[in-house]
Short mmCIF file of C-alpha atoms and ligand atoms in Angstrom, two decimals:
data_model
loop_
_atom_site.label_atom_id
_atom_site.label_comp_id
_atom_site.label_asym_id
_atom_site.label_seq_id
_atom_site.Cartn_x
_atom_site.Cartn_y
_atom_site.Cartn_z
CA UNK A 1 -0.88 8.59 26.94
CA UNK A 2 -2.61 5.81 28.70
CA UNK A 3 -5.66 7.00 28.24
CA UNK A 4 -8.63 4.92 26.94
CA UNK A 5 -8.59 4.89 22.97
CA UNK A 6 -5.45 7.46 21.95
CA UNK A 7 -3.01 5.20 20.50
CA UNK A 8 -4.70 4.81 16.48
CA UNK A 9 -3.16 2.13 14.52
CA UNK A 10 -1.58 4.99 12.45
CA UNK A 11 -2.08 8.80 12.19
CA UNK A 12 -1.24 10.95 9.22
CA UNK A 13 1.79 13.50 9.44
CA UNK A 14 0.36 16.95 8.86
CA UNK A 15 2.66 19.83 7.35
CA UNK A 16 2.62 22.93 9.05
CA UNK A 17 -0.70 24.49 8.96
CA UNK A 18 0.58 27.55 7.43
CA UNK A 19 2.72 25.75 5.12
CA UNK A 20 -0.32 24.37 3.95
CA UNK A 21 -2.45 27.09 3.80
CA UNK A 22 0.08 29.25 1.73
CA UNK A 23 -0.16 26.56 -1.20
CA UNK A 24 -3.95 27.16 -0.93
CA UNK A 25 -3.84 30.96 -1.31
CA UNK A 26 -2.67 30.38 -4.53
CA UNK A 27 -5.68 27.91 -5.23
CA UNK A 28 -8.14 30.47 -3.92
CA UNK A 29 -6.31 33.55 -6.43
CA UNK A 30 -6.54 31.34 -8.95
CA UNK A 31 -10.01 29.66 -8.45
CA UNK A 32 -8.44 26.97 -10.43
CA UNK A 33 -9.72 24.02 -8.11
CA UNK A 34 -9.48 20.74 -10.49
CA UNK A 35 -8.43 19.29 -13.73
CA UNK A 36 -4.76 19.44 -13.65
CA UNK A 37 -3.89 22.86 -12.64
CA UNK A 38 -0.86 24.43 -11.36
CA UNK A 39 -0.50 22.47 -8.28
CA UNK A 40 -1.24 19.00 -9.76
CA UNK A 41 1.68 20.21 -12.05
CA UNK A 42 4.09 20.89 -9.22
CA UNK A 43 3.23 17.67 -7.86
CA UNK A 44 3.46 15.63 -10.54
CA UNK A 45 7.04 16.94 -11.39
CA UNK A 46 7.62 16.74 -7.56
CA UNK A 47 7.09 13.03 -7.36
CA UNK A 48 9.36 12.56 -10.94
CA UNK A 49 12.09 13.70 -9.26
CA UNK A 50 11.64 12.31 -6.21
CA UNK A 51 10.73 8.84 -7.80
CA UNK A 52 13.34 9.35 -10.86
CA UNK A 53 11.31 8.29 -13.45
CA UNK A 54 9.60 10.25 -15.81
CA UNK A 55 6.00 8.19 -16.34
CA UNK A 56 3.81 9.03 -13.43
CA UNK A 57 0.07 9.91 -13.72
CA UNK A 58 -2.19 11.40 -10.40
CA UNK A 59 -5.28 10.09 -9.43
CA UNK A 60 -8.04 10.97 -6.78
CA UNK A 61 -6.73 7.49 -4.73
CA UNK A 62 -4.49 4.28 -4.98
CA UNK A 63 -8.10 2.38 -6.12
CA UNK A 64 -8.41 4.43 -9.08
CA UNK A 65 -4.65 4.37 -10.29
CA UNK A 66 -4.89 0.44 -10.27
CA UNK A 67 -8.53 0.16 -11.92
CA UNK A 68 -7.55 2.28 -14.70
CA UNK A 69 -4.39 0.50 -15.32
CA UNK A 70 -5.42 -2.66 -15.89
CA UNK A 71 -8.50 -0.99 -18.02
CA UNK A 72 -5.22 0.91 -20.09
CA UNK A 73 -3.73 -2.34 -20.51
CA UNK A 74 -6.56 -4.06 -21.99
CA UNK A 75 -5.71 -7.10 -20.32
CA UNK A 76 -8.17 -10.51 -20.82
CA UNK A 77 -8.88 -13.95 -19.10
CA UNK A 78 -7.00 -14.06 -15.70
CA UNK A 79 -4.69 -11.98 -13.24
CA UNK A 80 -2.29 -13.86 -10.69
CA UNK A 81 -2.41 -11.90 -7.68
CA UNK A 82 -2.59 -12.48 -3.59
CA UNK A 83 -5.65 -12.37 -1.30
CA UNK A 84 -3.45 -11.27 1.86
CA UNK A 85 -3.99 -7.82 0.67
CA UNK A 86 -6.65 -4.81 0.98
CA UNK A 87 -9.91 -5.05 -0.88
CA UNK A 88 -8.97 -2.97 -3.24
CA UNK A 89 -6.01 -4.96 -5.35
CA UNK A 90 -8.73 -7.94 -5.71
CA UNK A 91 -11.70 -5.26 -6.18
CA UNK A 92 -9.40 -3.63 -9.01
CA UNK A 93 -9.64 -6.85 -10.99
CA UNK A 94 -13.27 -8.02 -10.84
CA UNK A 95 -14.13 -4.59 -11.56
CA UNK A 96 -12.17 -4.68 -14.82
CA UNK A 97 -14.45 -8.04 -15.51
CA UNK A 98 -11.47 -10.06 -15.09
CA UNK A 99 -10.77 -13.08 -12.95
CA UNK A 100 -8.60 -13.01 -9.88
CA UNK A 101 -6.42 -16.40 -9.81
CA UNK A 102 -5.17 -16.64 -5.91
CA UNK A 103 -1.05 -17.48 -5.40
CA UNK A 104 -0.13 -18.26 -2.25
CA UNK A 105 2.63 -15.91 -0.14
CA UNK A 106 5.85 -16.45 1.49
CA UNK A 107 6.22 -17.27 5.05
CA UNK A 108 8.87 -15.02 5.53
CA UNK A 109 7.95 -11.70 3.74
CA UNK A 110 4.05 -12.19 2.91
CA UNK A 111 4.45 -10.97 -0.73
CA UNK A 112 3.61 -13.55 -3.50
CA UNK A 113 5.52 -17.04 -3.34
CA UNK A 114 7.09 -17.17 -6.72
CA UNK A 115 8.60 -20.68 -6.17
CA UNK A 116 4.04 -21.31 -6.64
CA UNK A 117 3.26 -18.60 -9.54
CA UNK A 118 4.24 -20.17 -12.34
CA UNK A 119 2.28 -23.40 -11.88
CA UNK A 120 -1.06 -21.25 -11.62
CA UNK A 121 -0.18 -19.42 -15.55
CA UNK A 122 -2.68 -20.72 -18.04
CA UNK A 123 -3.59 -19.80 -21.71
CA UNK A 124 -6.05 -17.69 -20.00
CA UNK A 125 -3.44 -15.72 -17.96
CA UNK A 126 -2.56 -12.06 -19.17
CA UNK A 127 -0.95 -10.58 -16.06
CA UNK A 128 0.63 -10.68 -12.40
CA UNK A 129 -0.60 -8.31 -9.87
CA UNK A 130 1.94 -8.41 -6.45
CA UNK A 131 1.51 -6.35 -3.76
CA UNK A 132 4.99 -5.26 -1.68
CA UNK A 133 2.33 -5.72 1.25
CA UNK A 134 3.76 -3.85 4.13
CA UNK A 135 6.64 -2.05 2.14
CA UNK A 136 8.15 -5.98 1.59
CA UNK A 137 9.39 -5.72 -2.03
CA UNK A 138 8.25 -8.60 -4.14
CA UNK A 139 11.01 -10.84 -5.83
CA UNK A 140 10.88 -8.67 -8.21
CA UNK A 141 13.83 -10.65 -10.35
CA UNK A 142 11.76 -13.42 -10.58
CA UNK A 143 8.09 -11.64 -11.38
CA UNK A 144 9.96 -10.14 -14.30
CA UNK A 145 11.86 -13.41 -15.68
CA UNK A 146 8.21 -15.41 -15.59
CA UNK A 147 6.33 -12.36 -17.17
CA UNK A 148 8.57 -12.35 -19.94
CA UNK A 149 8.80 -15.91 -20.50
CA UNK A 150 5.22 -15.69 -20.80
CA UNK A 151 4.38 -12.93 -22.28
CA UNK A 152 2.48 -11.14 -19.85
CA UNK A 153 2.22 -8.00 -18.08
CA UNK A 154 3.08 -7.14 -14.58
CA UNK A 155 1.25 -4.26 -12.38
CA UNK A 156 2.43 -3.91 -9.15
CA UNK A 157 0.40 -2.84 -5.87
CA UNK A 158 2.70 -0.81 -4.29
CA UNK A 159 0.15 1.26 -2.16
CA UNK A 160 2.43 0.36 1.00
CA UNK A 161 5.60 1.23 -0.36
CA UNK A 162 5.87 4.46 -0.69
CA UNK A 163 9.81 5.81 -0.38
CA UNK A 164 11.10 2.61 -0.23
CA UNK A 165 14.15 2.00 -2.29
CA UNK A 166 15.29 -1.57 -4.07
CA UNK A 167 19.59 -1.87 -5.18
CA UNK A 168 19.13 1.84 -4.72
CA UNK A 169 16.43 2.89 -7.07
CA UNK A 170 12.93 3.75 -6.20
CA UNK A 171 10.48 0.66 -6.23
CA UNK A 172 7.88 2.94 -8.52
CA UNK A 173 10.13 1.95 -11.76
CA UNK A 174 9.07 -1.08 -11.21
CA UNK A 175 6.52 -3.72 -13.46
CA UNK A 176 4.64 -2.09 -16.40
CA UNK A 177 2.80 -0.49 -13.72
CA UNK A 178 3.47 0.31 -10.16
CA UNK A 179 0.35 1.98 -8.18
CA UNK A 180 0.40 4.10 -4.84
CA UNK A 181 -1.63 4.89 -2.59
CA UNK A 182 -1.69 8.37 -1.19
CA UNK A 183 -4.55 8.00 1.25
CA UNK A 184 -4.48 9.91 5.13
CA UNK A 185 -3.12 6.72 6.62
CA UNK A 186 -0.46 5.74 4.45
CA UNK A 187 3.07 6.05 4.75
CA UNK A 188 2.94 9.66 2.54
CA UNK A 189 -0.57 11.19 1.79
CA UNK A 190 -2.72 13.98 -0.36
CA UNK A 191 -5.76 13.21 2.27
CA UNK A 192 -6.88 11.09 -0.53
CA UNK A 193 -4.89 10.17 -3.80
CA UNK A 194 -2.56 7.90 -6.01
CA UNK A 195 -0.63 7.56 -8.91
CA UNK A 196 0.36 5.38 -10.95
CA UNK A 197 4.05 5.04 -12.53
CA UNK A 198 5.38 3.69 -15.80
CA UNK A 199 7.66 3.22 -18.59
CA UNK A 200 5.79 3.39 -21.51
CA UNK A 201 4.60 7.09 -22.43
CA UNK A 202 1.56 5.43 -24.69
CA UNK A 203 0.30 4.22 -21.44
CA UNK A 204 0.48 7.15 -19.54
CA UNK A 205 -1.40 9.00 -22.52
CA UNK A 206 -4.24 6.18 -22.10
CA UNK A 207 -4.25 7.05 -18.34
CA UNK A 208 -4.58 10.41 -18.43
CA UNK A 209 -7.71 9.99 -21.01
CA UNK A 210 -9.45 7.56 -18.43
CA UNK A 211 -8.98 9.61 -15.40
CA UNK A 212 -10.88 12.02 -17.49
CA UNK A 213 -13.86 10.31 -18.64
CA UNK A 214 -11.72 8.94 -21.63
CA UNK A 215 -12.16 12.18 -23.47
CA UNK A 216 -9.14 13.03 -26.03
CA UNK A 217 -10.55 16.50 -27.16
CA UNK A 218 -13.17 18.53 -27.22
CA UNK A 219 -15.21 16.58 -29.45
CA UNK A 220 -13.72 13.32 -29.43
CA UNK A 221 -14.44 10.92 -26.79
CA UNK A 222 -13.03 7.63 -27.52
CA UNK A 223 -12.51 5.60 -24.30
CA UNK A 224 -14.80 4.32 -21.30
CA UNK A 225 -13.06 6.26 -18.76
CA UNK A 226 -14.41 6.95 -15.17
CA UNK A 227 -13.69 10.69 -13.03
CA UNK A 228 -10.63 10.05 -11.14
CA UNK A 229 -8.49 13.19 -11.34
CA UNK A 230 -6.64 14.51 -8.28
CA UNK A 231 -7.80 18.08 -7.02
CA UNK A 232 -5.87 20.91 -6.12
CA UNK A 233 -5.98 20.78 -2.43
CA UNK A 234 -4.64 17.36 -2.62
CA UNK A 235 -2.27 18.42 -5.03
CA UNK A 236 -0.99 21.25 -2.53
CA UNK A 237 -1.32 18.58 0.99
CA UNK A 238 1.27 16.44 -1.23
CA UNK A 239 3.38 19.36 -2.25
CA UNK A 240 3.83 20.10 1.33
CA UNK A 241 3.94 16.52 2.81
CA UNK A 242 6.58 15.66 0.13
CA UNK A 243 8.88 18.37 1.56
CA UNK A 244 9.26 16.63 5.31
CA UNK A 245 8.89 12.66 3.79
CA UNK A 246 12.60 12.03 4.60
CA UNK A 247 12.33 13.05 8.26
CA UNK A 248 9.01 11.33 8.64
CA UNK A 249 10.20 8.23 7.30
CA UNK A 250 13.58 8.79 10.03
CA UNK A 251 11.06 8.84 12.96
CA UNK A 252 8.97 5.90 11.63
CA UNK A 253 12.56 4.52 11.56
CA UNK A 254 13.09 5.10 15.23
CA UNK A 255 9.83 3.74 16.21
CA UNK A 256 10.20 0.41 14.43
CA UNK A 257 13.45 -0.62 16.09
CA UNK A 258 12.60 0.62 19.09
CA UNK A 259 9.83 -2.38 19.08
CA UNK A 260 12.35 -4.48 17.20
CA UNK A 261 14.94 -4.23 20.32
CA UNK A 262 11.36 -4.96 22.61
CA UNK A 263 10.05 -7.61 20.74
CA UNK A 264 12.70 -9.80 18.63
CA UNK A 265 13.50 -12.30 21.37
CA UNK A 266 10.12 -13.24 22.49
CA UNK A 267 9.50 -16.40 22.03
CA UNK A 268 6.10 -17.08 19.46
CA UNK A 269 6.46 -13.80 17.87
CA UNK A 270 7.41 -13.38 14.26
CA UNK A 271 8.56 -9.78 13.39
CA UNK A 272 8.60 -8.75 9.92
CA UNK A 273 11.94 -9.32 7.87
CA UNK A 274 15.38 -6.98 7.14
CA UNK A 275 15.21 -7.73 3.34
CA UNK A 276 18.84 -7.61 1.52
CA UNK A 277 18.81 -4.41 -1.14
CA UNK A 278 15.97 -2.91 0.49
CA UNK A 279 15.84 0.68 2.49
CA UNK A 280 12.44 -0.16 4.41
CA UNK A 281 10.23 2.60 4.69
CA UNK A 282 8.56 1.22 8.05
CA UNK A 283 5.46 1.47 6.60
CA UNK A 284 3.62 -1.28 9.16
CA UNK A 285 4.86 -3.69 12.30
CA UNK A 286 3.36 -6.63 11.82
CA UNK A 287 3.47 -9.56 14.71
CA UNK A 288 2.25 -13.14 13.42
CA UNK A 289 1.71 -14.70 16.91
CA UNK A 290 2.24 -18.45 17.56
CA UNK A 291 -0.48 -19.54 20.44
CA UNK A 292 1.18 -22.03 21.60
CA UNK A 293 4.53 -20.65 22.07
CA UNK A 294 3.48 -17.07 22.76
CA UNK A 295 0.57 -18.10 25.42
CA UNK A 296 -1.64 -16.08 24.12
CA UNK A 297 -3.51 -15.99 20.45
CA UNK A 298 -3.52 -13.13 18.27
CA UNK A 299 -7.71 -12.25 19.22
CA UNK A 300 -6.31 -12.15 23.09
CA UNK A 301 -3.65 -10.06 21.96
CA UNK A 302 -6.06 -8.04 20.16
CA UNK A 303 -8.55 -7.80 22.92
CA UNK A 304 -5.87 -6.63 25.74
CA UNK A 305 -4.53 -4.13 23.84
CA UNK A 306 -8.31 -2.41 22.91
CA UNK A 307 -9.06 -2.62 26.08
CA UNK A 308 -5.73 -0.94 27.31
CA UNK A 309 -6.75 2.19 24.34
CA UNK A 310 -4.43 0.81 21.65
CA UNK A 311 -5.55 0.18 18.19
CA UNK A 312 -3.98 -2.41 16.77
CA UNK A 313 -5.08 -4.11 13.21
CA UNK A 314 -5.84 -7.49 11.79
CA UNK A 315 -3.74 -6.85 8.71
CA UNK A 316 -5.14 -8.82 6.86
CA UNK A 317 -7.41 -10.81 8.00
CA UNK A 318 -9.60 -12.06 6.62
CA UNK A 319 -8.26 -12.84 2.70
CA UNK A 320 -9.66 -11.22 0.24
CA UNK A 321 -10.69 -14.53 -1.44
CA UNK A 322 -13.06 -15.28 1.17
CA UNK A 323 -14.74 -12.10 1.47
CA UNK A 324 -18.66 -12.49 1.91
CA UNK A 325 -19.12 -10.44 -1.85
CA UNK A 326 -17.02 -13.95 -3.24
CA UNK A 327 -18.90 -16.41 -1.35
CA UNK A 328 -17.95 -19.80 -2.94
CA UNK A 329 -16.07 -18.49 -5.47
CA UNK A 330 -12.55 -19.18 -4.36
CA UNK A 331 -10.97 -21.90 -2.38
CA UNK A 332 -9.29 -20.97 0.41
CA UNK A 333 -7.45 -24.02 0.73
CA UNK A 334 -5.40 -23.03 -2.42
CA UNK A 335 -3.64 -20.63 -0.35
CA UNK A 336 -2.36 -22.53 2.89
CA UNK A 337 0.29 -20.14 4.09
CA UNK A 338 -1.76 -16.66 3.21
CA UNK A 339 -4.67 -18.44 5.96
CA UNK A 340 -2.03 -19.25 8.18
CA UNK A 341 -0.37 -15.72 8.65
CA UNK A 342 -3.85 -13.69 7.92
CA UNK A 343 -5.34 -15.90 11.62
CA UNK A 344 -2.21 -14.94 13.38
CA UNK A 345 -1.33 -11.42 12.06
CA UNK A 346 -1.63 -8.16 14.07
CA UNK A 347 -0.22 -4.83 13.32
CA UNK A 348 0.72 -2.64 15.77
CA UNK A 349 -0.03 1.49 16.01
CA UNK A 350 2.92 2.94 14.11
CA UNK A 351 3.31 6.79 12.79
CA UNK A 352 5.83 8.84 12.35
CA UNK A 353 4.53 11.07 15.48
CA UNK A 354 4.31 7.42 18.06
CA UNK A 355 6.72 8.65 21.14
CA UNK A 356 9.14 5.58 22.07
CA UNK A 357 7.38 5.73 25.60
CA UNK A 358 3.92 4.83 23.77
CA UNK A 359 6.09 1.76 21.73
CA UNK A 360 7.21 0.80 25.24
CA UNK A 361 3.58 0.81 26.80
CA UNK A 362 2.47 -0.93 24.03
CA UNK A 363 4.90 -3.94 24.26
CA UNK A 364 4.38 -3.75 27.96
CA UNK A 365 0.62 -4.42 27.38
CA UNK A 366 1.05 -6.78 24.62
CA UNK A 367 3.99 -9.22 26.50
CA UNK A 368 1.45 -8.59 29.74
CA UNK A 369 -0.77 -11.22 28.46
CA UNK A 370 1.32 -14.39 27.83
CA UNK A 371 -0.82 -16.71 29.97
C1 LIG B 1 -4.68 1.55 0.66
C2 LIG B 1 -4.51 0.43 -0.30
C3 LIG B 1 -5.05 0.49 -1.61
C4 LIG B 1 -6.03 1.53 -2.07
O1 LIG B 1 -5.62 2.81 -1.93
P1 LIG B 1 -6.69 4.00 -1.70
O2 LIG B 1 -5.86 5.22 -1.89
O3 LIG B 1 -7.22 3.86 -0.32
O4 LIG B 1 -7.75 3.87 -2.74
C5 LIG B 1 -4.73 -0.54 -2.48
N1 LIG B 1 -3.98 -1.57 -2.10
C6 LIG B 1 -3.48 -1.69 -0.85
C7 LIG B 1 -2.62 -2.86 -0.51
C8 LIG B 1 -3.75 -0.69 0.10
O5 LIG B 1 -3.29 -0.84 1.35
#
């Protein structure tokens, strides 16, 4: 346990190796490997039940499932999002040839500040890309009520939010769009994979032609589309991982307030919030450390626990606005509060397989070096 390097920042639940390898016998009988066979199928109606909604197209990853849907949207001109996010939500909409407009976040959840979205909304605005970064769900009352007002459409990056539930009802219903990611170390995973969910069954048609090189029949191609289809053993890992999800996300459970009970009353430490309506699906455990309160900064932090074997992250750090690909392109300094938390953020190693003793080393470690 407290050996050099063992403690990853997360670690992806596996199903029972022969639970796994009985969904693949049936791949290997039917030599039916891609292109939406029988176990994309079984997924896909897997995840409508589970999700309770009846709109949701797979993809080979969470990157895809956003690209494509702001390509099947057609959107134009600009896209409010946050840079305290992955490369990926940002990537998703230069790719598309569109421009990223930076909102600030909150200070208590890190998900977009609404009280500062609608002063960025130009004639040039067509939609609002939020991220429910670390499961946090986005004021999602408020995203919709300034969408509609102006007319524009809302896709949300919900790649950390897998199983978590908003005044009871799954968070994929969500936006015109909401996009997950199913990749080894997220919350649930197909090894690689996404999907996107939605409302509107003309959209999902327009997905499923882009994931698929945009073709419509056999001799009609009529869209730009890229190769993004989920496989069959991807398929079958999510078939299998979807079966346990409720007692994985009951032992991330465990592990997060086990370091909420360690860590809530230290002074210079902010944990991430309880939000009202929300069943959390303890995706991450962020710390924002305070310096000066704390006695130690968050690269000290950092360095003591590495050195003690434990991986934590800089989630995120730094913004995706000041990546070196967007050199001078963005100013940082529209975003005060997204700087802020993304120099002071750390996440610490949490799976659904993390013993309490490891959560207890680990907040030994990390409390070890107040100065
Ligand atoms: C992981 C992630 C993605 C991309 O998902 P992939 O499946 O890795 O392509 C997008 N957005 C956020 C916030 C993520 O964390």
């Amino acid at each position: 346990m407290t050996q050099k390097n063992t403690l990853f920042v997360t670690r992806p639940s596996m199903p029972d190796f022969d639970e796994y390898i009985k969904e693949v016998r049936d791949i290997w009988d039917s030599r039916w490997l891609t292109n939406m066979g029988a176990k994309h199928q079984t997924f896909q109606e897997a995840l409508r039940q589970y999700w309770d909604i009846d709109g949701v197209e797979l993809f080979t990853n969470g990157h895809m499932a956003l690209e494509l849907s702001l390509q099947a949207l057609n959107l134009q001109g600009e896209v409010i999002t946050t840079p305290f996010t992955f490369a990926s939500t940002t990537h998703a909409i230069v790719r598309n040839g569109l421009t990223p407009v930076f909102c600030d976040i909150a200070p208590t959840d890190f998900t977009i500040d609404v009280t500062k979205l609608e002063r960025l909304i130009t004639d040039r605005t067509s939609a609002i890309m939020p991220v429910h970064v670390y499961g946090n769900v986005c004021n999602v009352e408020e995203i919709d009520r300034i969408a509609k007002k102006y007319g524009l459409k809302v896709i949300y990056d919900a790649a950390h939010a897998f199983g978590v539930r908003y005044k009871n009802k799954s968070v994929a219903a969500l936006g015109d769009v909401s996009c997950f990611s199913f990749h080894a170390t997220k919350v649930f995973h197909t090894i690689e994979g996404g999907a996107a969910c939605f409302q509107d069954p003309e959209l999902g048609a327009e997905l499923y032609r882009l994931k698929n090189f945009g073709i419509r029949g056999p001799e009609c191609v009529d869209g730009v589309g890229a190769n993004a289809k989920m496989n069959e053993f991807c398929a079958a890992m999510g078939i299998c991982n979807l079966r346990h999800i409720d007692e994985a996300l009951t032992k991330r459970k465990a592990v997060a307030e086990r370091y909420c009970e360690l860590l809530k009353d230290v002074d210079g430490l902010q944990l991430n919030p309880v939000q009202k309506d929300v069943a959390s699906n303890y995706a991450y455990f962020p710390i924002v450390v305070d310096e000066k309160r704390f006695g130690a900064s968050r690269n000290e932090v950092f360095e003591a626990l590495a050195q003690a074997g434990i991986g934590a992250r800089k989630y995120f750090y730094p913004l995706t606005s000041t990546f070196d690909c967007f050199y001078g392109r963005y100013d940082v300094s529209a975003t005060p509060v997204a700087l802020h938390v993304s120099k002071r953020v750390l996440t610490l190693p949490l799976y659904a397989d993390l013993s309490l003793t490891d959560v207890e080393y680990i907040c030994e470690i990390l409390l070890k070096c107040r100065r």
